[in-house]
mmCIF file of C-alpha atoms and ligand atoms in Angstrom:
data_model
loop_
_atom_site.group_PDB
_atom_site.id
_atom_site.type_symbol
_atom_site.label_atom_id
_atom_site.label_comp_id
_atom_site.label_asym_id
_atom_site.label_seq_id
_atom_site.Cartn_x
_atom_site.Cartn_y
_atom_site.Cartn_z
ATOM 1 C CA MET B 1 0.000 0.000 0.000
ATOM 2 C CA GLY B 2 1.660 3.208 -1.119
ATOM 3 C CA GLU B 3 1.692 6.557 0.557
ATOM 4 C CA ASN B 4 -0.192 8.156 -2.300
ATOM 5 C CA LEU B 5 -3.363 6.242 -1.659
ATOM 6 C CA ASN B 6 -6.059 8.850 -1.743
ATOM 7 C CA LEU B 7 -8.535 9.291 1.078
ATOM 8 C CA PHE B 8 -11.229 7.322 -0.684
ATOM 9 C CA THR B 9 -9.045 4.316 -1.520
ATOM 10 C CA SER B 10 -7.479 4.130 1.915
ATOM 11 C CA THR B 11 -10.921 4.346 3.522
ATOM 12 C CA GLN B 12 -12.052 1.411 1.377
ATOM 13 C CA TYR B 13 -8.947 -0.492 2.382
ATOM 14 C CA VAL B 14 -9.566 -0.052 6.124
ATOM 15 C CA ILE B 15 -13.291 -0.846 5.759
ATOM 16 C CA ASN B 16 -12.348 -4.057 3.979
ATOM 17 C CA ASP B 17 -9.938 -4.927 6.778
ATOM 18 C CA ALA B 18 -12.500 -4.106 9.470
ATOM 19 C CA LEU B 19 -15.234 -6.225 7.840
ATOM 20 C CA ALA B 20 -12.843 -9.147 7.445
ATOM 21 C CA LYS B 21 -11.864 -8.903 11.133
ATOM 22 C CA LEU B 22 -15.581 -8.866 12.031
ATOM 23 C CA GLY B 23 -16.095 -12.016 9.980
ATOM 24 C CA TYR B 24 -18.179 -10.581 7.121
ATOM 25 C CA THR B 25 -17.965 -11.862 3.577
ATOM 26 C CA GLU B 26 -16.763 -10.013 0.461
ATOM 27 C CA GLU B 27 -20.411 -9.309 -0.379
ATOM 28 C CA MET B 28 -20.727 -7.001 2.613
ATOM 29 C CA TYR B 29 -17.658 -5.142 1.420
ATOM 30 C CA GLU B 30 -19.177 -4.877 -2.054
ATOM 31 C CA LEU B 31 -22.147 -3.070 -0.512
ATOM 32 C CA LEU B 32 -20.198 -0.795 1.825
ATOM 33 C CA LYS B 33 -17.212 0.063 -0.344
ATOM 34 C CA GLU B 34 -18.913 3.141 -1.754
ATOM 35 C CA PRO B 35 -22.025 5.288 -1.288
ATOM 36 C CA VAL B 36 -25.370 3.844 -2.395
ATOM 37 C CA ARG B 37 -26.286 7.223 -3.886
ATOM 38 C CA MET B 38 -24.275 10.111 -5.297
ATOM 39 C CA LEU B 39 -25.875 13.192 -6.838
ATOM 40 C CA THR B 40 -23.948 15.817 -8.797
ATOM 41 C CA VAL B 41 -25.678 19.149 -9.303
ATOM 42 C CA ARG B 42 -24.918 22.395 -11.121
ATOM 43 C CA ILE B 43 -26.108 25.580 -9.471
ATOM 44 C CA PRO B 44 -26.318 28.851 -11.431
ATOM 45 C CA VAL B 45 -25.886 31.962 -9.292
ATOM 46 C CA ARG B 46 -26.181 35.591 -10.402
ATOM 47 C CA MET B 47 -23.133 37.210 -8.804
ATOM 48 C CA ASP B 48 -23.068 40.769 -7.450
ATOM 49 C CA ASP B 49 -21.387 42.036 -10.630
ATOM 50 C CA GLY B 50 -24.309 40.784 -12.734
ATOM 51 C CA THR B 51 -22.539 37.779 -14.276
ATOM 52 C CA ILE B 52 -23.757 34.198 -13.888
ATOM 53 C CA GLN B 53 -21.453 31.654 -12.289
ATOM 54 C CA VAL B 54 -22.362 27.973 -12.348
ATOM 55 C CA PHE B 55 -21.168 26.029 -9.295
ATOM 56 C CA THR B 56 -20.807 22.249 -9.033
ATOM 57 C CA GLY B 57 -22.112 20.538 -5.905
ATOM 58 C CA TYR B 58 -22.433 16.972 -4.607
ATOM 59 C CA ARG B 59 -24.450 14.984 -2.122
ATOM 60 C CA ALA B 60 -23.336 11.447 -1.249
ATOM 61 C CA GLN B 61 -25.344 8.963 0.818
ATOM 62 C CA HIS B 62 -23.236 6.068 1.918
ATOM 63 C CA ASN B 63 -25.614 3.603 3.556
ATOM 64 C CA ASP B 64 -29.131 4.057 4.923
ATOM 65 C CA ALA B 65 -29.704 0.655 6.522
ATOM 66 C CA VAL B 66 -29.559 2.032 10.075
ATOM 67 C CA GLY B 67 -31.678 5.111 9.384
ATOM 68 C CA PRO B 68 -31.615 8.371 7.408
ATOM 69 C CA THR B 69 -28.197 9.521 6.279
ATOM 70 C CA LYS B 70 -26.508 12.407 8.069
ATOM 71 C CA GLY B 71 -23.559 14.675 7.474
ATOM 72 C CA GLY B 72 -22.311 18.151 6.717
ATOM 73 C CA VAL B 73 -21.965 20.247 3.584
ATOM 74 C CA ARG B 74 -18.602 21.872 2.892
ATOM 75 C CA PHE B 75 -17.953 24.933 0.764
ATOM 76 C CA HIS B 76 -14.364 24.762 -0.452
ATOM 77 C CA PRO B 77 -12.426 25.250 -3.696
ATOM 78 C CA GLU B 78 -10.866 21.785 -3.359
ATOM 79 C CA VAL B 79 -14.073 19.797 -2.889
ATOM 80 C CA ASP B 80 -14.164 16.838 -5.266
ATOM 81 C CA GLU B 81 -16.347 13.822 -5.854
ATOM 82 C CA GLU B 82 -13.993 11.254 -4.323
ATOM 83 C CA GLU B 83 -13.486 13.350 -1.207
ATOM 84 C CA VAL B 84 -17.235 13.755 -0.699
ATOM 85 C CA LYS B 85 -17.659 9.989 -1.105
ATOM 86 C CA ALA B 86 -14.921 9.254 1.459
ATOM 87 C CA LEU B 87 -16.392 11.806 3.849
ATOM 88 C CA SER B 88 -19.836 10.167 3.608
ATOM 89 C CA MET B 89 -18.255 6.824 4.500
ATOM 90 C CA TRP B 90 -16.567 8.399 7.517
ATOM 91 C CA MET B 91 -19.939 9.778 8.594
ATOM 92 C CA SER B 92 -21.367 6.229 8.551
ATOM 93 C CA LEU B 93 -18.475 5.130 10.738
ATOM 94 C CA LYS B 94 -18.851 8.088 13.122
ATOM 95 C CA CYS B 95 -22.577 7.409 13.527
ATOM 96 C CA GLY B 96 -21.817 3.739 14.222
ATOM 97 C CA ILE B 97 -19.095 4.576 16.755
ATOM 98 C CA VAL B 98 -21.288 6.922 18.814
ATOM 99 C CA ASP B 99 -24.313 4.705 18.203
ATOM 100 C CA LEU B 100 -26.668 7.125 16.444
ATOM 101 C CA PRO B 101 -29.683 5.903 14.424
ATOM 102 C CA TYR B 102 -28.179 7.200 11.167
ATOM 103 C CA GLY B 103 -26.103 6.210 8.175
ATOM 104 C CA GLY B 104 -23.526 8.560 6.692
ATOM 105 C CA GLY B 105 -23.979 11.320 4.136
ATOM 106 C CA LYS B 106 -21.942 14.277 2.985
ATOM 107 C CA GLY B 107 -22.211 17.209 0.633
ATOM 108 C CA GLY B 108 -19.937 19.768 -0.888
ATOM 109 C CA ILE B 109 -19.854 22.673 -3.297
ATOM 110 C CA ILE B 110 -16.767 23.731 -5.224
ATOM 111 C CA CYS B 111 -16.506 27.417 -4.321
ATOM 112 C CA ASP B 112 -14.440 29.802 -2.237
ATOM 113 C CA PRO B 113 -16.714 31.441 0.350
ATOM 114 C CA ARG B 114 -13.838 33.705 1.451
ATOM 115 C CA THR B 115 -14.213 35.617 -1.808
ATOM 116 C CA MET B 116 -18.029 35.655 -1.945
ATOM 117 C CA SER B 117 -20.511 38.200 -0.581
ATOM 118 C CA PHE B 118 -23.330 37.375 1.819
ATOM 119 C CA ALA B 119 -25.883 37.739 -0.976
ATOM 120 C CA GLU B 120 -23.966 35.365 -3.269
ATOM 121 C CA LEU B 121 -23.582 32.801 -0.484
ATOM 122 C CA GLU B 122 -27.300 32.945 0.253
ATOM 123 C CA LYS B 123 -28.211 32.338 -3.408
ATOM 124 C CA LEU B 124 -25.737 29.457 -3.617
ATOM 125 C CA SER B 125 -27.052 27.846 -0.401
ATOM 126 C CA ARG B 126 -30.662 28.098 -1.529
ATOM 127 C CA GLY B 127 -29.805 26.869 -5.034
ATOM 128 C CA TYR B 128 -28.056 23.830 -3.594
ATOM 129 C CA VAL B 129 -31.128 22.890 -1.521
ATOM 130 C CA ARG B 130 -33.412 23.218 -4.557
ATOM 131 C CA ALA B 131 -31.036 21.021 -6.549
ATOM 132 C CA ILE B 132 -30.818 18.199 -3.981
ATOM 133 C CA SER B 133 -34.304 18.541 -2.459
ATOM 134 C CA GLN B 134 -35.619 15.247 -3.871
ATOM 135 C CA ILE B 135 -33.125 13.123 -1.965
ATOM 136 C CA VAL B 136 -32.958 14.989 1.377
ATOM 137 C CA GLY B 137 -35.393 15.540 4.248
ATOM 138 C CA PRO B 138 -35.798 14.956 8.003
ATOM 139 C CA THR B 139 -36.387 11.226 7.484
ATOM 140 C CA LYS B 140 -34.135 10.788 4.425
ATOM 141 C CA ASP B 141 -30.866 12.688 4.712
ATOM 142 C CA ILE B 142 -30.081 15.514 7.135
ATOM 143 C CA PRO B 143 -27.334 18.025 6.229
ATOM 144 C CA ALA B 144 -25.260 20.071 8.706
ATOM 145 C CA PRO B 145 -22.281 22.462 8.792
ATOM 146 C CA ASP B 146 -18.784 21.434 7.742
ATOM 147 C CA VAL B 147 -15.694 23.266 6.451
ATOM 148 C CA TYR B 148 -16.544 26.960 5.783
ATOM 149 C CA THR B 149 -20.284 26.579 6.363
ATOM 150 C CA ASN B 150 -22.019 27.892 9.487
ATOM 151 C CA SER B 151 -25.352 28.422 11.238
ATOM 152 C CA GLN B 152 -26.346 31.282 8.889
ATOM 153 C CA ILE B 153 -25.942 28.996 5.882
ATOM 154 C CA MET B 154 -27.951 26.293 7.686
ATOM 155 C CA ALA B 155 -30.693 28.890 8.320
ATOM 156 C CA TRP B 156 -30.952 29.794 4.618
ATOM 157 C CA MET B 157 -31.010 26.119 3.663
ATOM 158 C CA MET B 158 -33.692 25.319 6.235
ATOM 159 C CA ASP B 159 -35.796 28.262 5.039
ATOM 160 C CA GLU B 160 -35.510 27.170 1.396
ATOM 161 C CA TYR B 161 -36.470 23.595 2.219
ATOM 162 C CA SER B 162 -39.421 24.710 4.384
ATOM 163 C CA ARG B 163 -40.691 26.935 1.559
ATOM 164 C CA LEU B 164 -40.370 24.148 -1.005
ATOM 165 C CA ARG B 165 -42.318 21.750 1.215
ATOM 166 C CA GLU B 166 -44.715 24.439 2.477
ATOM 167 C CA ASN B 167 -44.034 23.104 5.971
ATOM 168 C CA ASP B 168 -41.852 24.375 8.785
ATOM 169 C CA SER B 169 -39.088 21.748 8.721
ATOM 170 C CA PRO B 170 -36.452 22.422 11.391
ATOM 171 C CA GLY B 171 -35.480 18.713 11.385
ATOM 172 C CA PHE B 172 -34.283 18.984 7.780
ATOM 173 C CA ILE B 173 -30.891 20.340 8.810
ATOM 174 C CA THR B 174 -28.816 20.696 11.996
ATOM 175 C CA GLY B 175 -26.342 23.290 13.194
ATOM 176 C CA LYS B 176 -29.026 25.985 12.949
ATOM 177 C CA PRO B 177 -29.097 29.206 14.984
ATOM 178 C CA ILE B 178 -30.736 28.621 18.388
ATOM 179 C CA VAL B 179 -33.787 30.772 17.506
ATOM 180 C CA LEU B 180 -34.524 28.518 14.518
ATOM 181 C CA GLY B 181 -34.416 25.283 16.493
ATOM 182 C CA GLY B 182 -30.667 24.895 16.871
ATOM 183 C CA SER B 183 -29.374 23.022 19.913
ATOM 184 C CA GLN B 184 -27.547 24.500 22.847
ATOM 185 C CA GLY B 185 -23.950 23.308 22.712
ATOM 186 C CA ARG B 186 -23.894 22.477 18.961
ATOM 187 C CA GLU B 187 -21.334 25.111 18.019
ATOM 188 C CA LYS B 188 -18.809 23.875 20.568
ATOM 189 C CA ALA B 189 -19.722 20.205 20.185
ATOM 190 C CA THR B 190 -16.857 19.064 17.954
ATOM 191 C CA ALA B 191 -14.296 20.639 20.299
ATOM 192 C CA GLN B 192 -16.121 19.170 23.326
ATOM 193 C CA GLY B 193 -15.905 15.731 21.753
ATOM 194 C CA VAL B 194 -12.186 16.161 21.062
ATOM 195 C CA THR B 195 -11.678 17.337 24.657
ATOM 196 C CA ILE B 196 -13.444 14.254 26.030
ATOM 197 C CA CYS B 197 -11.247 12.011 23.836
ATOM 198 C CA ILE B 198 -8.129 13.852 25.039
ATOM 199 C CA GLU B 199 -9.176 13.359 28.672
ATOM 200 C CA GLU B 200 -9.797 9.648 28.155
ATOM 201 C CA ALA B 201 -6.583 9.154 26.164
ATOM 202 C CA ALA B 202 -4.588 11.063 28.800
ATOM 203 C CA LYS B 203 -5.887 8.688 31.486
ATOM 204 C CA LYS B 204 -4.628 5.709 29.457
ATOM 205 C CA ARG B 205 -1.180 7.283 29.165
ATOM 206 C CA ASN B 206 -1.053 8.692 32.724
ATOM 207 C CA ILE B 207 -0.753 12.249 31.487
ATOM 208 C CA ASN B 208 -2.151 15.026 33.650
ATOM 209 C CA ILE B 209 -4.038 17.572 31.523
ATOM 210 C CA LYS B 210 -2.987 20.280 33.993
ATOM 211 C CA GLY B 211 0.382 21.414 32.724
ATOM 212 C CA ALA B 212 0.346 19.129 29.646
ATOM 213 C CA ARG B 213 1.847 20.724 26.512
ATOM 214 C CA VAL B 214 -0.705 20.812 23.708
ATOM 215 C CA VAL B 215 -0.111 21.676 20.047
ATOM 216 C CA ILE B 216 -3.141 22.424 17.867
ATOM 217 C CA GLN B 217 -2.981 22.670 14.091
ATOM 218 C CA GLY B 218 -5.881 24.802 12.834
ATOM 219 C CA PHE B 219 -7.859 27.601 14.478
ATOM 220 C CA GLY B 220 -11.271 27.076 12.862
ATOM 221 C CA ASN B 221 -14.409 25.941 14.684
ATOM 222 C CA ALA B 222 -12.824 22.840 16.242
ATOM 223 C CA GLY B 223 -9.297 24.193 16.810
ATOM 224 C CA SER B 224 -10.260 27.499 18.395
ATOM 225 C CA PHE B 225 -12.825 26.163 20.891
ATOM 226 C CA LEU B 226 -10.470 23.302 21.688
ATOM 227 C CA ALA B 227 -7.611 25.728 22.447
ATOM 228 C CA LYS B 228 -9.954 27.515 24.847
ATOM 229 C CA PHE B 229 -11.097 24.313 26.569
ATOM 230 C CA MET B 230 -7.507 23.052 26.953
ATOM 231 C CA HIS B 231 -6.322 26.424 28.223
ATOM 232 C CA ASP B 232 -9.193 26.597 30.737
ATOM 233 C CA ALA B 233 -8.429 23.036 31.894
ATOM 234 C CA GLY B 234 -4.910 24.163 32.847
ATOM 235 C CA ALA B 235 -3.041 22.704 29.865
ATOM 236 C CA LYS B 236 -0.306 24.753 28.213
ATOM 237 C CA VAL B 237 -1.293 25.393 24.602
ATOM 238 C CA VAL B 238 2.230 25.949 23.243
ATOM 239 C CA ALA B 239 1.350 26.270 19.542
ATOM 240 C CA ILE B 240 -1.579 26.927 17.242
ATOM 241 C CA SER B 241 -1.745 27.530 13.506
ATOM 242 C CA ASP B 242 -3.932 28.652 10.632
ATOM 243 C CA ALA B 243 -3.597 28.281 6.859
ATOM 244 C CA HIS B 244 -0.814 30.908 6.793
ATOM 245 C CA GLY B 245 1.530 29.709 9.541
ATOM 246 C CA ALA B 246 1.890 28.858 13.218
ATOM 247 C CA LEU B 247 2.538 30.606 16.536
ATOM 248 C CA TYR B 248 4.742 28.991 19.172
ATOM 249 C CA ASP B 249 5.556 29.861 22.778
ATOM 250 C CA GLN B 250 6.993 27.153 25.007
ATOM 251 C CA ASP B 251 5.493 28.865 28.072
ATOM 252 C CA GLY B 252 1.994 28.719 26.576
ATOM 253 C CA LEU B 253 0.145 31.135 24.259
ATOM 254 C CA ASP B 254 -2.370 33.766 25.373
ATOM 255 C CA ILE B 255 -5.373 31.936 23.941
ATOM 256 C CA ASP B 256 -8.024 34.475 24.971
ATOM 257 C CA TYR B 257 -6.128 37.199 23.126
ATOM 258 C CA LEU B 258 -5.770 35.045 19.984
ATOM 259 C CA LEU B 259 -9.467 34.120 20.040
ATOM 260 C CA ASP B 260 -10.326 37.761 20.261
ATOM 261 C CA ARG B 261 -8.182 38.604 17.232
ATOM 262 C CA ARG B 262 -9.062 35.726 14.885
ATOM 263 C CA ASP B 263 -11.314 36.421 11.894
ATOM 264 C CA SER B 264 -14.375 34.327 11.016
ATOM 265 C CA PHE B 265 -12.267 31.919 8.893
ATOM 266 C CA GLY B 266 -9.858 31.351 11.794
ATOM 267 C CA THR B 267 -6.989 33.497 10.524
ATOM 268 C CA VAL B 268 -4.826 35.068 13.222
ATOM 269 C CA THR B 269 -1.130 34.346 12.532
ATOM 270 C CA THR B 270 -0.909 37.069 9.862
ATOM 271 C CA LEU B 271 -0.974 39.600 12.721
ATOM 272 C CA PHE B 272 2.384 38.361 14.026
ATOM 273 C CA GLU B 273 5.947 38.571 12.764
ATOM 274 C CA ASN B 274 7.465 35.603 14.579
ATOM 275 C CA THR B 275 5.778 32.620 13.070
ATOM 276 C CA ILE B 276 6.859 29.055 12.311
ATOM 277 C CA SER B 277 5.544 26.820 9.532
ATOM 278 C CA ASN B 278 2.747 24.265 9.859
ATOM 279 C CA LYS B 279 5.337 21.602 9.115
ATOM 280 C CA GLU B 280 7.511 22.711 12.040
ATOM 281 C CA LEU B 281 4.480 22.877 14.311
ATOM 282 C CA LEU B 282 3.729 19.170 13.842
ATOM 283 C CA GLU B 283 7.214 18.179 15.013
ATOM 284 C CA LEU B 284 7.299 20.313 18.179
ATOM 285 C CA GLU B 285 8.042 18.827 21.618
ATOM 286 C CA CYS B 286 4.652 18.274 23.253
ATOM 287 C CA ASP B 287 2.458 15.738 25.060
ATOM 288 C CA ILE B 288 -0.670 16.045 22.922
ATOM 289 C CA LEU B 289 -0.839 16.919 19.230
ATOM 290 C CA VAL B 290 -4.197 17.774 17.664
ATOM 291 C CA PRO B 291 -4.385 18.133 13.882
ATOM 292 C CA ALA B 292 -7.596 20.172 13.525
ATOM 293 C CA ALA B 293 -7.174 21.543 10.012
ATOM 294 C CA ILE B 294 -6.988 19.650 6.739
ATOM 295 C CA SER B 295 -6.163 16.156 5.488
ATOM 296 C CA ASN B 296 -2.784 14.529 4.770
ATOM 297 C CA GLN B 297 -0.707 16.391 7.361
ATOM 298 C CA ILE B 298 1.058 13.505 9.114
ATOM 299 C CA THR B 299 2.692 11.388 6.418
ATOM 300 C CA SER B 300 5.521 8.848 6.169
ATOM 301 C CA GLU B 301 7.853 11.859 5.790
ATOM 302 C CA ASN B 302 7.230 13.315 9.244
ATOM 303 C CA ALA B 303 5.593 10.498 11.250
ATOM 304 C CA HIS B 304 8.996 9.461 12.618
ATOM 305 C CA ASN B 305 9.570 12.995 13.926
ATOM 306 C CA ILE B 306 6.323 13.418 15.817
ATOM 307 C CA LYS B 307 7.219 13.901 19.514
ATOM 308 C CA ALA B 308 3.735 13.772 21.051
ATOM 309 C CA ALA B 309 2.624 10.812 23.198
ATOM 310 C CA ILE B 310 -0.958 11.220 22.025
ATOM 311 C CA VAL B 311 -2.267 12.360 18.623
ATOM 312 C CA VAL B 312 -5.971 13.224 18.507
ATOM 313 C CA GLU B 313 -7.421 13.789 15.021
ATOM 314 C CA ALA B 314 -9.962 16.604 15.196
ATOM 315 C CA ALA B 315 -9.787 17.084 11.407
ATOM 316 C CA ASN B 316 -10.963 14.536 8.867
ATOM 317 C CA GLY B 317 -8.108 12.440 7.451
ATOM 318 C CA PRO B 318 -5.036 14.300 8.773
ATOM 319 C CA THR B 319 -2.897 11.135 9.039
ATOM 320 C CA THR B 320 -2.115 8.992 6.001
ATOM 321 C CA PHE B 321 -2.408 5.245 5.886
ATOM 322 C CA GLU B 322 1.378 4.769 6.093
ATOM 323 C CA ALA B 323 1.757 7.313 8.877
ATOM 324 C CA THR B 324 -0.942 5.570 10.934
ATOM 325 C CA LYS B 325 1.195 2.426 10.880
ATOM 326 C CA ILE B 326 4.351 4.321 11.835
ATOM 327 C CA LEU B 327 2.699 6.120 14.765
ATOM 328 C CA SER B 328 1.169 2.875 16.070
ATOM 329 C CA GLU B 329 4.490 1.044 15.811
ATOM 330 C CA ARG B 330 6.133 3.862 17.740
ATOM 331 C CA GLY B 331 3.593 3.369 20.546
ATOM 332 C CA ILE B 332 1.949 6.752 20.039
ATOM 333 C CA LEU B 333 -1.719 6.655 21.021
ATOM 334 C CA LEU B 334 -3.618 7.789 17.930
ATOM 335 C CA VAL B 335 -7.263 8.716 18.467
ATOM 336 C CA PRO B 336 -8.707 8.517 14.930
ATOM 337 C CA ASP B 337 -10.895 11.153 13.259
ATOM 338 C CA VAL B 338 -14.003 8.974 13.071
ATOM 339 C CA LEU B 339 -13.998 8.854 16.882
ATOM 340 C CA ALA B 340 -12.379 12.151 17.911
ATOM 341 C CA SER B 341 -14.485 14.358 15.637
ATOM 342 C CA ALA B 342 -17.812 12.632 16.326
ATOM 343 C CA GLY B 343 -18.941 15.232 18.905
ATOM 344 C CA GLY B 344 -20.430 17.453 16.175
ATOM 345 C CA VAL B 345 -22.725 14.851 14.692
ATOM 346 C CA THR B 346 -23.663 13.626 18.177
ATOM 347 C CA VAL B 347 -25.080 17.023 19.149
ATOM 348 C CA SER B 348 -26.587 17.306 15.651
ATOM 349 C CA TYR B 349 -28.496 14.154 16.507
ATOM 350 C CA PHE B 350 -29.640 15.763 19.780
ATOM 351 C CA GLU B 351 -30.731 18.808 17.766
ATOM 352 C CA TRP B 352 -32.790 16.629 15.406
ATOM 353 C CA VAL B 353 -34.373 14.771 18.361
ATOM 354 C CA GLN B 354 -35.319 18.119 19.946
ATOM 355 C CA ASN B 355 -36.770 19.331 16.603
ATOM 356 C CA ASN B 356 -38.803 16.147 16.231
ATOM 357 C CA GLN B 357 -40.240 16.349 19.731
ATOM 358 C CA GLY B 358 -40.531 20.152 19.799
ATOM 359 C CA TYR B 359 -39.069 20.275 23.303
ATOM 360 C CA TYR B 360 -35.659 21.783 23.990
ATOM 361 C CA TRP B 361 -32.898 20.900 26.444
ATOM 362 C CA SER B 362 -30.500 23.042 28.474
ATOM 363 C CA GLU B 363 -26.800 23.226 27.600
ATOM 364 C CA GLU B 364 -25.976 21.156 30.717
ATOM 365 C CA GLU B 365 -28.330 18.427 29.580
ATOM 366 C CA VAL B 366 -26.801 18.383 26.085
ATOM 367 C CA ASN B 367 -23.250 18.295 27.451
ATOM 368 C CA GLU B 368 -24.053 15.516 29.887
ATOM 369 C CA LYS B 369 -25.520 13.355 27.124
ATOM 370 C CA LEU B 370 -22.576 14.144 24.823
ATOM 371 C CA HIS B 371 -20.107 13.207 27.555
ATOM 372 C CA ALA B 372 -21.791 9.858 28.196
ATOM 373 C CA LYS B 373 -21.830 8.961 24.470
ATOM 374 C CA LEU B 374 -18.220 9.935 23.795
ATOM 375 C CA VAL B 375 -16.738 8.282 26.905
ATOM 376 C CA SER B 376 -18.450 5.030 26.035
ATOM 377 C CA ALA B 377 -17.421 5.301 22.356
ATOM 378 C CA PHE B 378 -13.790 5.980 23.268
ATOM 379 C CA ASN B 379 -13.614 3.038 25.655
ATOM 380 C CA ASN B 380 -15.363 0.730 23.237
ATOM 381 C CA VAL B 381 -12.789 1.547 20.542
ATOM 382 C CA TYR B 382 -9.856 1.403 22.981
ATOM 383 C CA GLU B 383 -10.902 -2.004 24.307
ATOM 384 C CA THR B 384 -11.446 -3.349 20.792
ATOM 385 C CA SER B 385 -7.962 -2.167 19.921
ATOM 386 C CA GLU B 386 -6.453 -3.893 23.001
ATOM 387 C CA ASN B 387 -8.469 -7.111 22.763
ATOM 388 C CA ARG B 388 -8.114 -7.583 19.013
ATOM 389 C CA ARG B 389 -4.521 -6.251 18.932
ATOM 390 C CA VAL B 390 -5.243 -3.783 16.162
ATOM 391 C CA ASN B 391 -4.442 -0.095 15.934
ATOM 392 C CA MET B 392 -7.009 2.448 17.093
ATOM 393 C CA ARG B 393 -8.038 3.354 13.529
ATOM 394 C CA LEU B 394 -8.851 -0.216 12.577
ATOM 395 C CA ALA B 395 -10.589 -0.720 15.936
ATOM 396 C CA ALA B 396 -12.716 2.395 15.311
ATOM 397 C CA TYR B 397 -13.653 1.128 11.839
ATOM 398 C CA MET B 398 -14.622 -2.238 13.338
ATOM 399 C CA VAL B 399 -16.865 -0.597 15.936
ATOM 400 C CA GLY B 400 -18.250 1.841 13.331
ATOM 401 C CA ALA B 401 -18.986 -0.706 10.614
ATOM 402 C CA ARG B 402 -20.588 -3.349 12.825
ATOM 403 C CA LYS B 403 -23.997 -1.689 13.212
ATOM 404 C CA MET B 404 -24.520 -0.830 9.535
ATOM 405 C CA ALA B 405 -23.369 -4.279 8.470
ATOM 406 C CA GLU B 406 -25.804 -5.892 10.917
ATOM 407 C CA ALA B 407 -28.629 -3.596 9.804
ATOM 408 C CA SER B 408 -27.904 -4.342 6.133
ATOM 409 C CA ARG B 409 -27.967 -8.053 6.909
ATOM 410 C CA PHE B 410 -31.281 -7.887 8.821
ATOM 411 C CA ARG B 411 -32.844 -5.949 5.956
ATOM 412 C CA GLY B 412 -31.843 -8.778 3.660
ATOM 413 C CA TRP B 413 -29.560 -6.632 1.518
ATOM 414 C CA VAL B 414 -26.567 -8.908 1.946
HETATM 415 N N1 LIG P 501 -19.631 18.021 9.477
HETATM 416 C C1 LIG P 501 -19.551 17.417 10.779
HETATM 417 C C2 LIG P 501 -18.800 16.105 10.693
HETATM 418 O O1 LIG P 501 -18.038 15.901 9.787
HETATM 419 C C3 LIG P 501 -20.899 17.317 11.455
HETATM 420 C C4 LIG P 501 -21.919 16.526 10.729
HETATM 421 C C5 LIG P 501 -23.280 16.630 11.359
HETATM 422 O O2 LIG P 501 -23.423 17.353 12.340
HETATM 423 O O3 LIG P 501 -24.211 15.991 10.855
HETATM 424 O O4 LIG P 501 -18.881 15.270 11.556
#
């Protein structure tokens, strides 16, 4: 298996491995090796300068044996079909790991929201919903935020869907503003989930969070809230980064100041002169390393130089297939993306439950339920990894694939 395996192929490879370890036949792999449904749409938008731009978007639904599919929509110039497919498969695994009644879905639009106006983004969001409306819905497929999408975009999408159906449909999408049926705690949920995984992993490695040196790559939704939680828990956040570079202080950074100065896309390092590169950041001396930015960051080139005792993947796909093997062989505890980043979809599920019942919970209630789900998911994966003598990624895939494989079997699909 080469280093250049793309995300989609390496995901297939690990799913195959996980199903074989669980004792399923090739036929199960045939069903689960790619999404059951993939829609490509073209969305014309009249831009502010009067010209028409046609955007390409996707919605992938991996497997709906367990229940409706669920997963975010990303707006990014590098979105492509294979990535959306892989991301929908990871959503299936995440939902299995935290035991939600969903299969995985994912959407994306090729665009750069950093260069678009509010009005253009609204037209694009509404156009996307009109284009995919036949295959989505509260009991079919439930979108949510992802890279460069937020609660405002969810609000426009929910409004468009409700108008199309002539029904108020808050359960169509999650990650909404609180006044439109969003859940308390949803915005911070991914970082909360990562924090819970860090706490559990630290226990396994006898590391005290108080005083632990933490390095975080990325200062977006997950990275910034996580820096705050770690800082407030008494850890020393020695480095953070954004797409332009990284900041490092061995005595710990002033996180509150950085949070105050970051822009809405998470950029903050451009305000400083003394920066290091993202590459250097990954190899810093620390106890806990959290890649919370983009994919393919820890590779066979730098995996030998990682100094952390624990690596917790808050981003999707930050560690390559080869690098996963190297880190495991070096005894580094790797908490894989499909587990560590499952906090977001867990609170999305709580949001959907609250929408369906029309009764809303307090933030404490949401956090308590999130904590219980993530602690049990972490320990389930950790024990599978110990008992079956497999690395944490394979263990997570085994736990994540089991439920959808069982559901597919009971439905008579395989
Ligand atoms: N986009 C997030 C993820 O990748 C959240 C998905 C959701 O809330 O449905 O897990």
